[in-house]
Coordinates of N, CA and C in Angstrom, one line a residue:
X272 N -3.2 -15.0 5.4 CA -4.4 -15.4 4.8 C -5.1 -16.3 5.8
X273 N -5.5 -17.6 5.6 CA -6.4 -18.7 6.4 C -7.4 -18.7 6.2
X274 N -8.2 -19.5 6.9 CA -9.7 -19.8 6.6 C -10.3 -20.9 5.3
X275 N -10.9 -20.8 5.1 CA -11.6 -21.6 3.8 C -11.2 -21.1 2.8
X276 N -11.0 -21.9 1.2 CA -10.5 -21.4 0.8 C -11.2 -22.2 -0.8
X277 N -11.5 -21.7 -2.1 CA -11.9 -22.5 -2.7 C -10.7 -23.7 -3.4
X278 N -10.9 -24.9 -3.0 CA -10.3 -26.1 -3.7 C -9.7 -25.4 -5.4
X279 N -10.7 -25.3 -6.3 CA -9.8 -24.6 -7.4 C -9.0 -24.0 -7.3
X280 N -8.8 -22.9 -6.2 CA -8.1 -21.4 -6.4 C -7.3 -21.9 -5.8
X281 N -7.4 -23.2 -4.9 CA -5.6 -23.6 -4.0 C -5.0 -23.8 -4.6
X282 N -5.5 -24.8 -6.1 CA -4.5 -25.2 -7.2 C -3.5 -24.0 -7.6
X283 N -3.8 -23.1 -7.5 CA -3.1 -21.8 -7.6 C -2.5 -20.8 -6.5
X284 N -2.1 -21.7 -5.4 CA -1.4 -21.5 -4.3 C 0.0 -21.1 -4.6
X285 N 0.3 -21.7 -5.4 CA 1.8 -21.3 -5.7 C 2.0 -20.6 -6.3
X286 N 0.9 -19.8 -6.5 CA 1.3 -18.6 -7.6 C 2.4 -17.7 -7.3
X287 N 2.6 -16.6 -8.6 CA 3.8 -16.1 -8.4 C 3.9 -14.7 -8.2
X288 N 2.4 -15.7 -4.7 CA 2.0 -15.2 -3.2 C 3.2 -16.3 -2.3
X289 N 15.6 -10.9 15.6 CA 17.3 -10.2 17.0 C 17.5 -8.9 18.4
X290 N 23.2 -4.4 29.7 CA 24.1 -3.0 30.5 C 25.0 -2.8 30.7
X291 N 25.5 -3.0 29.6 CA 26.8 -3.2 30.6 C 27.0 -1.7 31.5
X292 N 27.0 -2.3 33.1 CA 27.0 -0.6 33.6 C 28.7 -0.5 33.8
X293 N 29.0 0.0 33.8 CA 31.0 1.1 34.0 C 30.9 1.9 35.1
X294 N 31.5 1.3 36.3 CA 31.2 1.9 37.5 C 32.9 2.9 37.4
X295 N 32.7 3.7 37.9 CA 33.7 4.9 38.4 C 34.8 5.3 39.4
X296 N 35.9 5.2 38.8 CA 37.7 4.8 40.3 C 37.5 6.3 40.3
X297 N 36.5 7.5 40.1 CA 37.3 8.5 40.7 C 36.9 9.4 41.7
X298 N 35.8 8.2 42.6 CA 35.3 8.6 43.3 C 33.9 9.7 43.5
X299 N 33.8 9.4 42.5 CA 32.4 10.5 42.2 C 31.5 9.3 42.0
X300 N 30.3 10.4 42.9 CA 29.0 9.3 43.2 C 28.3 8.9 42.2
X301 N 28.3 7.3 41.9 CA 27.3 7.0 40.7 C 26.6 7.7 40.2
X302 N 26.0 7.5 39.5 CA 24.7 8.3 38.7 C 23.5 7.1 38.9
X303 N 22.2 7.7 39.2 CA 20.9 7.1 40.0 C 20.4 6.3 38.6
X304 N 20.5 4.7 39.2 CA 19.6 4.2 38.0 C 18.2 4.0 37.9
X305 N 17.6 4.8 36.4 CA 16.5 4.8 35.9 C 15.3 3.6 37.0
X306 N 14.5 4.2 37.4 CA 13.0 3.4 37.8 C 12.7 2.6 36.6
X307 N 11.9 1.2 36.8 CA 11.2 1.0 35.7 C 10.4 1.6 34.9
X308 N 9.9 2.7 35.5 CA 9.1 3.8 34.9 C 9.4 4.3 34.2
X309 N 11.3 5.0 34.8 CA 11.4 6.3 33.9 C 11.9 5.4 32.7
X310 N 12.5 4.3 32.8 CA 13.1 3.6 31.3 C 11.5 3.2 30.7
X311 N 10.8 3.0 30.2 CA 10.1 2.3 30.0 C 9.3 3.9 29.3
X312 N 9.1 5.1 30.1 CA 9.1 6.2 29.4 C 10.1 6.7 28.4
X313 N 11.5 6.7 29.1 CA 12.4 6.9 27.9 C 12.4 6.1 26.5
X314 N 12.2 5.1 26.6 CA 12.1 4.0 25.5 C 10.5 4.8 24.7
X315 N 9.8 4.7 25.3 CA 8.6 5.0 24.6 C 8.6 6.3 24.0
X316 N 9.4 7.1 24.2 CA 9.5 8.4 23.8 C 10.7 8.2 22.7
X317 N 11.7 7.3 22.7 CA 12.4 7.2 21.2 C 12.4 6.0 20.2
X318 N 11.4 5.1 20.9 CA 10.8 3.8 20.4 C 9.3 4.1 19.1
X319 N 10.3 3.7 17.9 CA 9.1 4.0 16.6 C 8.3 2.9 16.7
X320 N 6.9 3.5 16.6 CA 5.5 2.4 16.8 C 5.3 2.1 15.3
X321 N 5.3 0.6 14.6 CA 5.2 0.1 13.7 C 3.7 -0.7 14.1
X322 N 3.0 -0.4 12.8 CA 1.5 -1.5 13.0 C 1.7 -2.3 11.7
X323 N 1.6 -3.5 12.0 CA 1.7 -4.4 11.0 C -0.1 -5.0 11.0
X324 N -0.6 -4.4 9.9 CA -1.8 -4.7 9.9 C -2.6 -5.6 8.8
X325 N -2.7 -6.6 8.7 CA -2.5 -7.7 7.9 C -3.1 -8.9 8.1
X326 N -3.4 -10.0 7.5 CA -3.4 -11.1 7.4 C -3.0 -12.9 8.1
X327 N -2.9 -13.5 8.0 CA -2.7 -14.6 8.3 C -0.8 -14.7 8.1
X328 N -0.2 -13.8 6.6 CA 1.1 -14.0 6.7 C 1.2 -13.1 7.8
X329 N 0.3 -11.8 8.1 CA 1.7 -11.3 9.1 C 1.1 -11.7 10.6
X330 N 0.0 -12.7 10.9 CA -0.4 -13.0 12.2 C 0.9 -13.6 12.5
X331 N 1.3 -15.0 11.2 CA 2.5 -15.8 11.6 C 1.8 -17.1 12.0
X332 N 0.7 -17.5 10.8 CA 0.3 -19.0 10.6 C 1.4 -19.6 11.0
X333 N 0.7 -20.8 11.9 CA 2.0 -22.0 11.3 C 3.2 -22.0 12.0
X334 N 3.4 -21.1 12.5 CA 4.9 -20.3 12.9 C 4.5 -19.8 14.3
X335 N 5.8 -19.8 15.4 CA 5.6 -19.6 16.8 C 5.5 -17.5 16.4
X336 N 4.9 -17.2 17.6 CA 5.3 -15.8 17.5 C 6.1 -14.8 17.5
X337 N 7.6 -15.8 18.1 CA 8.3 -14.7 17.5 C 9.3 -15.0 16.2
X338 N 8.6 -15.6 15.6 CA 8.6 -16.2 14.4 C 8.0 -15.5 13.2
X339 N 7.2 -14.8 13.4 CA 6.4 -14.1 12.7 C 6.6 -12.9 12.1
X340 N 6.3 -12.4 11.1 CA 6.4 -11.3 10.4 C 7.3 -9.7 10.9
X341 N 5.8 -9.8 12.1 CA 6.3 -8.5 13.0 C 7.2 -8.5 13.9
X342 N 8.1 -9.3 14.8 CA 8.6 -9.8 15.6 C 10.1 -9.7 14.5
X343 N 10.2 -10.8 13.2 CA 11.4 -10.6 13.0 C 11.5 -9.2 12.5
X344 N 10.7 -8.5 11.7 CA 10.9 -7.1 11.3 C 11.6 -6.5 12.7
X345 N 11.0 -6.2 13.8 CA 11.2 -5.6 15.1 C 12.5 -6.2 15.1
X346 N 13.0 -7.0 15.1 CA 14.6 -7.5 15.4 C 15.7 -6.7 14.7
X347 N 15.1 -7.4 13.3 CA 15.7 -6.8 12.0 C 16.1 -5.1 12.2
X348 N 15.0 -4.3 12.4 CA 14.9 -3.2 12.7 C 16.0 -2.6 13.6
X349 N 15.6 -3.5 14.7 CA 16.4 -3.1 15.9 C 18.0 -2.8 15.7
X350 N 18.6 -4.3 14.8 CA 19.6 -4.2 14.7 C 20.1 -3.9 13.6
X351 N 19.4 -3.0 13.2 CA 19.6 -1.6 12.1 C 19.8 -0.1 12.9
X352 N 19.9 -0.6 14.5 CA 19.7 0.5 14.9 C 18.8 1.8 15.1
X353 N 17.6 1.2 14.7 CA 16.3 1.8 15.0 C 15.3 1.0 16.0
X354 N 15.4 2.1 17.0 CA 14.4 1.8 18.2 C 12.9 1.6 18.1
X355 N 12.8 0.5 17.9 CA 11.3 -0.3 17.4 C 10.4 -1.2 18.2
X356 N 9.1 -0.9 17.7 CA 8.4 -1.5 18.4 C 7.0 -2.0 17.3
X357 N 7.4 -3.2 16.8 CA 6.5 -3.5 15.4 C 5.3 -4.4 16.4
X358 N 4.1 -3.7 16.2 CA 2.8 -4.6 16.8 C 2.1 -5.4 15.6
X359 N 1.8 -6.9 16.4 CA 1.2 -7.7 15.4 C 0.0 -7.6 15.1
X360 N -1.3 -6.8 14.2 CA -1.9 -6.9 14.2 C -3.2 -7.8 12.9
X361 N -2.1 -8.9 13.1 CA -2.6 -9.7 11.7 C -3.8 -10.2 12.3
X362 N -4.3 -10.6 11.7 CA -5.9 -11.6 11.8 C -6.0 -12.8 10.6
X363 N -6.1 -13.8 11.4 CA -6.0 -15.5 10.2 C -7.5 -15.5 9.4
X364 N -7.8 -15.5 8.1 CA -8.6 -15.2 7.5 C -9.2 -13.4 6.6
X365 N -8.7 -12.4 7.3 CA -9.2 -11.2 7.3 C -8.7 -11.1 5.8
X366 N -10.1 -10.9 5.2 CA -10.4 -10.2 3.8 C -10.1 -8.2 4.2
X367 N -10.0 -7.6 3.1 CA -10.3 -6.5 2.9 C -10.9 -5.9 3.6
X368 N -12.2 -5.8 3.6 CA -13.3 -5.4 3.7 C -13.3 -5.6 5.5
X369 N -13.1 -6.7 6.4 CA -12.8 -7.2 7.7 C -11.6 -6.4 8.1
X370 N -10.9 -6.2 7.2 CA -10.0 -5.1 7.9 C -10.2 -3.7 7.9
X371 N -11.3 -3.3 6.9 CA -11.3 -2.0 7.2 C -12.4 -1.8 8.5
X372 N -13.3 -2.7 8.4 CA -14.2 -3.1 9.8 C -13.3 -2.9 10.7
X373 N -12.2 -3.3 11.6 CA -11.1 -3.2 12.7 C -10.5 -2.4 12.7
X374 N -10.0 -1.8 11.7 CA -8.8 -0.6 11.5 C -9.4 0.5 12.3
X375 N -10.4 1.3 12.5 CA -10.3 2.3 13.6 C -10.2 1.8 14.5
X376 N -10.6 0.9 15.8 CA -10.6 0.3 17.2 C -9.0 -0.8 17.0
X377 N -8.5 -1.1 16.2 CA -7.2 -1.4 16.1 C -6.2 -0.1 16.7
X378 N -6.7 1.2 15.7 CA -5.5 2.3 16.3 C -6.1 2.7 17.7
X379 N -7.5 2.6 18.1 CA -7.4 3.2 18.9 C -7.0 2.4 20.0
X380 N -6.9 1.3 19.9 CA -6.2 0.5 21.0 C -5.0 0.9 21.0
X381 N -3.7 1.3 20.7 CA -2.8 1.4 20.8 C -2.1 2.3 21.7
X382 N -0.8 2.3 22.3 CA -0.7 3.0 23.0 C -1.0 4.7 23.0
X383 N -0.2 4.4 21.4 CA 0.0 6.4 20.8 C -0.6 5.8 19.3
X384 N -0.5 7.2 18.6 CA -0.6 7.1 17.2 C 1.1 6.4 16.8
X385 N 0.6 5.2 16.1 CA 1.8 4.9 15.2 C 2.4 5.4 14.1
X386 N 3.9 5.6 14.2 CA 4.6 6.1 12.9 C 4.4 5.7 12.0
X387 N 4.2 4.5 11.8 CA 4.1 3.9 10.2 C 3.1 2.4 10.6
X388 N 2.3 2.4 9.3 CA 1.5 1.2 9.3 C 1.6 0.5 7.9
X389 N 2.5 -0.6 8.6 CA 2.3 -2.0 7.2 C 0.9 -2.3 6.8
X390 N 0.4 -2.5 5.6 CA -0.4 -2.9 5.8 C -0.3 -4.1 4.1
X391 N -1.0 -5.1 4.8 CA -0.9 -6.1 3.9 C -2.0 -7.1 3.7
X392 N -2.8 -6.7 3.2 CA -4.3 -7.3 3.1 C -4.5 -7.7 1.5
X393 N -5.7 -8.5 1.0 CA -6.1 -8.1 -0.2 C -5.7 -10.0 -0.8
X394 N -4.9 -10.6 -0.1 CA -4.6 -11.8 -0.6 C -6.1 -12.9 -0.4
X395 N -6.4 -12.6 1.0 CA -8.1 -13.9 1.1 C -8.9 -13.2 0.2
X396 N -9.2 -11.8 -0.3 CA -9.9 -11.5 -1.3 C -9.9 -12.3 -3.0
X397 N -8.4 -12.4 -3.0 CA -8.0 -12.5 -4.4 C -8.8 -14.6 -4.6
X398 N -8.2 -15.2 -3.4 CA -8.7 -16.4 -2.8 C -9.7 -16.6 -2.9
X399 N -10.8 -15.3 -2.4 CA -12.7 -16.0 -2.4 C -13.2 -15.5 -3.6
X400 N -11.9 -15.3 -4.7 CA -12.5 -14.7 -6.3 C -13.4 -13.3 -5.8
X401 N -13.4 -12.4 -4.9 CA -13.6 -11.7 -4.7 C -13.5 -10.2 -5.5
X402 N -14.6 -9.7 -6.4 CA -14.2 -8.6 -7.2 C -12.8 -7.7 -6.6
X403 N -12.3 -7.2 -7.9 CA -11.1 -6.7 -7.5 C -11.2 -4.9 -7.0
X404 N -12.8 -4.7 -7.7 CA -13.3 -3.3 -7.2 C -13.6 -3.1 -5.9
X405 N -13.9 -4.1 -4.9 CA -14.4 -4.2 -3.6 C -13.2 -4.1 -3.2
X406 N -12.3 -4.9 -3.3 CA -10.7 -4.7 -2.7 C -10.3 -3.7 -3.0
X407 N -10.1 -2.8 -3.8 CA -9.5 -1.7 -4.3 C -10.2 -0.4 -3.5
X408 N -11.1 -1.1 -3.3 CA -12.2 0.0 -2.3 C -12.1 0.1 -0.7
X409 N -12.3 -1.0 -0.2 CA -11.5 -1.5 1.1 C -9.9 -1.1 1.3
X410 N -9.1 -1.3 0.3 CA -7.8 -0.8 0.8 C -7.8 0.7 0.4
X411 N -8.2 1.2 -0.4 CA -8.3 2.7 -0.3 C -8.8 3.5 0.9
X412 N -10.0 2.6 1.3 CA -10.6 3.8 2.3 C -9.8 3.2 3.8
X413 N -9.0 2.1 3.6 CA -8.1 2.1 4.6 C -6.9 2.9 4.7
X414 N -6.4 3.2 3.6 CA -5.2 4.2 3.2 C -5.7 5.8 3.7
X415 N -6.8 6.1 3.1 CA -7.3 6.9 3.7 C -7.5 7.5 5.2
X416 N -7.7 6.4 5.8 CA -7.9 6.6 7.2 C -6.6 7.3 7.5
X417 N -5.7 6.1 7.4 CA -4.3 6.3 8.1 C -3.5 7.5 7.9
X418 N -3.7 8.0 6.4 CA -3.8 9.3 6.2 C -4.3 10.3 6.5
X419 N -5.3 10.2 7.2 CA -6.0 11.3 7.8 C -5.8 11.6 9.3
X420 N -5.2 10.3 9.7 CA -4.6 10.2 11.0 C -3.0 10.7 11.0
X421 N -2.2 11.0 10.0 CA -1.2 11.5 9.6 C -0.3 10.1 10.0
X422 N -0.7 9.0 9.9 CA 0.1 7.6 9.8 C 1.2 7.1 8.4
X423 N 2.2 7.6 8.7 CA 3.2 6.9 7.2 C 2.3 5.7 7.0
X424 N 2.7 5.1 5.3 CA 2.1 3.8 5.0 C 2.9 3.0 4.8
X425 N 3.0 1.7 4.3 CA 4.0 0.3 3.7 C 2.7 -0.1 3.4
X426 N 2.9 -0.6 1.9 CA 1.8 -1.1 1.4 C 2.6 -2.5 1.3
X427 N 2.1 -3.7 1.2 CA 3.0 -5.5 1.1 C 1.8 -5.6 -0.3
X428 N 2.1 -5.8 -1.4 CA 1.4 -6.5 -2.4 C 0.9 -7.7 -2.5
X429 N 0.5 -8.2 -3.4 CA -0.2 -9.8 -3.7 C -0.1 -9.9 -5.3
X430 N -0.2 -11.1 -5.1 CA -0.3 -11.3 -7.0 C -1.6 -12.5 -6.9
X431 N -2.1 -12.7 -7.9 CA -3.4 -13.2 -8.6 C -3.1 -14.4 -8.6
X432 N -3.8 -15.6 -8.3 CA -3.8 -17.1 -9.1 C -4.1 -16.6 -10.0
X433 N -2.8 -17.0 -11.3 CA -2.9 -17.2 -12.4 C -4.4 -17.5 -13.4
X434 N -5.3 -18.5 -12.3 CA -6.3 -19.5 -12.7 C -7.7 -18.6 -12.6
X435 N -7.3 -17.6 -12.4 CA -8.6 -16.1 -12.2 C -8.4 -15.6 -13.4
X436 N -7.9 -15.7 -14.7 CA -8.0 -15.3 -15.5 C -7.4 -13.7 -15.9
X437 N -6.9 -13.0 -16.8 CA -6.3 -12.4 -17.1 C -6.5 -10.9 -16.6
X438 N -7.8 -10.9 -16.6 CA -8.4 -9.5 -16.4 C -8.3 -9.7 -14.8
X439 N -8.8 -10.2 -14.6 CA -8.6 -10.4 -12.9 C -7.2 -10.0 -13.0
X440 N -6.9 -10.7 -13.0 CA -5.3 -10.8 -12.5 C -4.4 -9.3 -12.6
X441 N -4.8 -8.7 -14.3 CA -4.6 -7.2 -14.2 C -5.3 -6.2 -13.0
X442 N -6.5 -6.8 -12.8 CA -7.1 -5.3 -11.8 C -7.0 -5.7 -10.8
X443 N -6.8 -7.0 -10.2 CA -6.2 -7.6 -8.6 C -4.8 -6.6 -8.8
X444 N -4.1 -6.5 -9.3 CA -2.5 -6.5 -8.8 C -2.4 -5.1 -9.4
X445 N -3.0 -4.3 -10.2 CA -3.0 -2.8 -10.0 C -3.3 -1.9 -8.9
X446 N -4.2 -2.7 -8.1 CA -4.4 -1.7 -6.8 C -3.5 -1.6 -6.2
X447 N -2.1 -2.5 -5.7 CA -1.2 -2.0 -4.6 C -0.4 -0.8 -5.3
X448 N -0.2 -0.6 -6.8 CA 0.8 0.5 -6.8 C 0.2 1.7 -7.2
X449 N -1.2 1.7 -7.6 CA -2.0 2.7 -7.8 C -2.5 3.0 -6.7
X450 N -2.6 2.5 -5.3 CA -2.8 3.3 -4.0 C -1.4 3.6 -3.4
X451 N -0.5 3.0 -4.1 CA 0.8 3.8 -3.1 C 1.3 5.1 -3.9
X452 N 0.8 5.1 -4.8 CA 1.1 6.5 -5.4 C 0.1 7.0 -5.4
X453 N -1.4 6.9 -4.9 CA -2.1 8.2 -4.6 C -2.0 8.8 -3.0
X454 N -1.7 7.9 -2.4 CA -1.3 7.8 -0.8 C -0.1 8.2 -0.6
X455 N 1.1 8.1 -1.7 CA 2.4 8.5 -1.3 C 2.9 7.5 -0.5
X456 N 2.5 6.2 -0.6 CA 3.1 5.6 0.5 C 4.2 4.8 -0.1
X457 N 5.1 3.8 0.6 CA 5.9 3.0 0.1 C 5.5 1.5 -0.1
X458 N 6.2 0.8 -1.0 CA 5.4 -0.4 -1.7 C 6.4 -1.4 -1.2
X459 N 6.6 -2.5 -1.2 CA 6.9 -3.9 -1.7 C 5.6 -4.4 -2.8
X460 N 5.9 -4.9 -4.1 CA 4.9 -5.5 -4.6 C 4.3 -6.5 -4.4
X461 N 5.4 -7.7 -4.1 CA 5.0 -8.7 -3.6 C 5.2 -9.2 -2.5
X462 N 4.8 -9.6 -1.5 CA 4.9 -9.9 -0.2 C 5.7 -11.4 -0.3
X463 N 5.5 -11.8 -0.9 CA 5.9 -13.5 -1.4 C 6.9 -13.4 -2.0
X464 N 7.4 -12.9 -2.8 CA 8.6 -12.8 -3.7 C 9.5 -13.6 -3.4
X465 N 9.7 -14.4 -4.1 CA 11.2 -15.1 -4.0 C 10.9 -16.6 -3.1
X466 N 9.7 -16.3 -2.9 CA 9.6 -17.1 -1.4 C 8.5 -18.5 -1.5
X467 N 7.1 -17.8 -2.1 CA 6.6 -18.8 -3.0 C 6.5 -19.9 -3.1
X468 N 7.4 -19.5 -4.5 CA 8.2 -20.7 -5.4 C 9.0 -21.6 -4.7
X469 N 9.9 -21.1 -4.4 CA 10.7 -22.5 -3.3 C 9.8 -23.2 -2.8
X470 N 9.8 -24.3 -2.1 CA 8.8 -25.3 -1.9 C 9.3 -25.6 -0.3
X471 N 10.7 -25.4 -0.3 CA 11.7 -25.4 1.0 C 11.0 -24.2 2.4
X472 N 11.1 -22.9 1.6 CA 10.5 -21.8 2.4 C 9.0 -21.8 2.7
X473 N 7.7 -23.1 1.9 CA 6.6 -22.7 2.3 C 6.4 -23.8 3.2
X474 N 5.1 -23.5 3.9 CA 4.4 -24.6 5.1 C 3.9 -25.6 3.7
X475 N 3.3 -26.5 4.0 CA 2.7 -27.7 2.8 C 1.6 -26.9 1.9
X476 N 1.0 -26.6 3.2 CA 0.1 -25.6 2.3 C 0.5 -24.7 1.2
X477 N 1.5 -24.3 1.0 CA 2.0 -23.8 -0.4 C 1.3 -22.2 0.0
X478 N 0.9 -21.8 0.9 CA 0.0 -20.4 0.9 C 1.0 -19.6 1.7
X479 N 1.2 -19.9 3.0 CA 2.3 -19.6 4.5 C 3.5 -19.6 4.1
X480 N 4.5 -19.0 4.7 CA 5.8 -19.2 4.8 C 6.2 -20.1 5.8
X481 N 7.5 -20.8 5.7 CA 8.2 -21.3 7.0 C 9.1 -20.0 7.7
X482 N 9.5 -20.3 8.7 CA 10.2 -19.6 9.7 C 11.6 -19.0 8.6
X483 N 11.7 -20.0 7.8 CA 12.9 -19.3 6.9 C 12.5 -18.8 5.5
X484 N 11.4 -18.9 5.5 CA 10.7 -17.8 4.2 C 10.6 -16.6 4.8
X485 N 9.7 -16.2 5.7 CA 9.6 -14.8 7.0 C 10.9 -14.2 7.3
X486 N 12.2 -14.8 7.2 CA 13.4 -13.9 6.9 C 14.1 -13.6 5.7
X487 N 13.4 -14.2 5.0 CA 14.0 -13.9 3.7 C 12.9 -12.7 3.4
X488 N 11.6 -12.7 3.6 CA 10.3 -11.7 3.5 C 11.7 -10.8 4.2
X489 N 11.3 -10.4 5.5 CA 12.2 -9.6 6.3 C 13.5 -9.1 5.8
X490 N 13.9 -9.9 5.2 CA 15.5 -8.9 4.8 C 15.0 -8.2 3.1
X491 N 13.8 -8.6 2.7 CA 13.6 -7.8 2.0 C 13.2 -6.4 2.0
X492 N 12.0 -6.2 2.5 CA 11.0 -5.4 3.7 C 11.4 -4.8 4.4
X493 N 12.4 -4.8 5.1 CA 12.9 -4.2 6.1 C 14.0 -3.0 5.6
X494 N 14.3 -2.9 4.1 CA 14.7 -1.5 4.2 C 13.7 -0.6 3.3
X495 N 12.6 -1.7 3.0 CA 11.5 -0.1 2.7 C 10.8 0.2 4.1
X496 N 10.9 -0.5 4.8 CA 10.2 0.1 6.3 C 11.6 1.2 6.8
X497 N 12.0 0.7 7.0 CA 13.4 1.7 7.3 C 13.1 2.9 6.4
X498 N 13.3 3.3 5.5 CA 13.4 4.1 4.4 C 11.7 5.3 4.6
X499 N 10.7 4.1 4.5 CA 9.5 5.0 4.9 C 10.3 5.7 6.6
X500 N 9.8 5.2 7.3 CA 10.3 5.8 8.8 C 10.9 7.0 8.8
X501 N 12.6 7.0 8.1 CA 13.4 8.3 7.7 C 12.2 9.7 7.6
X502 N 11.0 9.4 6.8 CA 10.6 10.1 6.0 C 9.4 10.4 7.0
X503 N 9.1 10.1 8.2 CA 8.0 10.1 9.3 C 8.8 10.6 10.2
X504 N 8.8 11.7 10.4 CA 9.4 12.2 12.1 C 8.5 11.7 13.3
X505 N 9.2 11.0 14.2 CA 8.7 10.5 15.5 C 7.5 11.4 16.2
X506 N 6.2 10.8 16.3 CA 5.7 11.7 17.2 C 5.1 11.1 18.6
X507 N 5.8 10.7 19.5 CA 6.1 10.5 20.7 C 4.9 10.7 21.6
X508 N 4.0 9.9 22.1 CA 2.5 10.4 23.1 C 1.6 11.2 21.8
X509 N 1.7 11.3 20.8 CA 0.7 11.7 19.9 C -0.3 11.3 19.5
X510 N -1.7 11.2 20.1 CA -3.1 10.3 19.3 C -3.5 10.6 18.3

């Protein structure tokens, strides 16, 4: 999230938002080690491109970089045994609507088409009391995109300040699971979960995580990212 934010709606901040080489006695000639090139091709040819496209939680307010969302995911990942490569493409402040503005020159910056794209927006919306039809509109026609680009999804949910009133709160927090079932994509509802509330896991600000909220996010997260992936066959130099 970040940026400005209305005083009222902060009161409702707390809502419930990681060579060994083996040389050879039998006399047969080593085997030629990899150029930096060729490793750096091999990797990228079995290395899954994760876009974490998102907000201020997954820039990693507050928090060093590899401290951050994407970074521990990419660890997490890693030491799951899946060859990863989670890019951070959070932005501190970015509403909905600001992200679907970036989202094409985001992918096209990237090396290849990515396997799967987190995406986790919709929380500075809920913040600037922002209708919930504008958000629902913005993350659709971003789901869209990705879909059209043949990009697996991870949708990260939000939940409503309470203090937006009831109907808000129902049509804010219907859009994440009514675009992951028109998209087929995979959900976390809430990105915060569990995390929040503890007072331990947030920055002061009550909005951010600390460095030990973002692994507890991550050990959540990280086997619906896993799980989507299975379900995305690698496509390697593919735009």
């Amino acid at each position: 999230m970040g940026g400005n934010v209305r005083p009222s709606i902060m009161l409702g901040a707390s809502y419930v938002v990681a060579a060994l080489l083996l040389q050879s006695c039998s006399g047969e000639a080593p085997k030629p080690v990899p150029t930096p090139t060729a490793r750096a091709t091999a990797e990228a040819a079995d290395t899954r491109l994760v876009l974490a496209f998102g907000d201020s939680l997954y820039a990693g307010y507050g928090v060093l970089p590899q401290q951050a969302f994407p970074y521990v995911l990419e660890q997490k990942l890693r030491a799951a045994g899946i060859a990863s490569s989670v890019r951070n493409a959070g932005v501190s402040g970015d509403t909905s609507a600001a992200g679907l503005r970036r989202l094409a020159f985001t992918l096209d910056g990237l090396p290849r088409k990515p396997d799967l794209a987190i995406v986790g927006l919709g929380g500075n919306d809920m913040l600037r009391g922002i209708d919930p039809k504008e958000t629902r509109a913005n993350l659709d026609a971003i789901c869209a995109e990705l879909k059209k680009r043949g990009i697996g999804i991870v949708l990260t949910g939000m939940r409503a300040a309470p203090n937006l009133g009831p109907d808000y709160v129902r049509a804010f927090e219907g859009i994440y699971p009514d675009l992951a079932k028109k998209y087929d994509a995979a959900l976390d509802p809430f990105f915060l979960e569990g995390v929040v509330t503890n007072p331990a896991l947030m920055l002061p600000d009550r909005i951010h995580p600390k460095p030990e909220g973002i692994v507890r996010i991550v050990d959540r997260v990280e086997p619906v990212v896993e799980k989507a992936l299975t379900r995305t066959p690698a496509k390697a130099g593919v735009r």
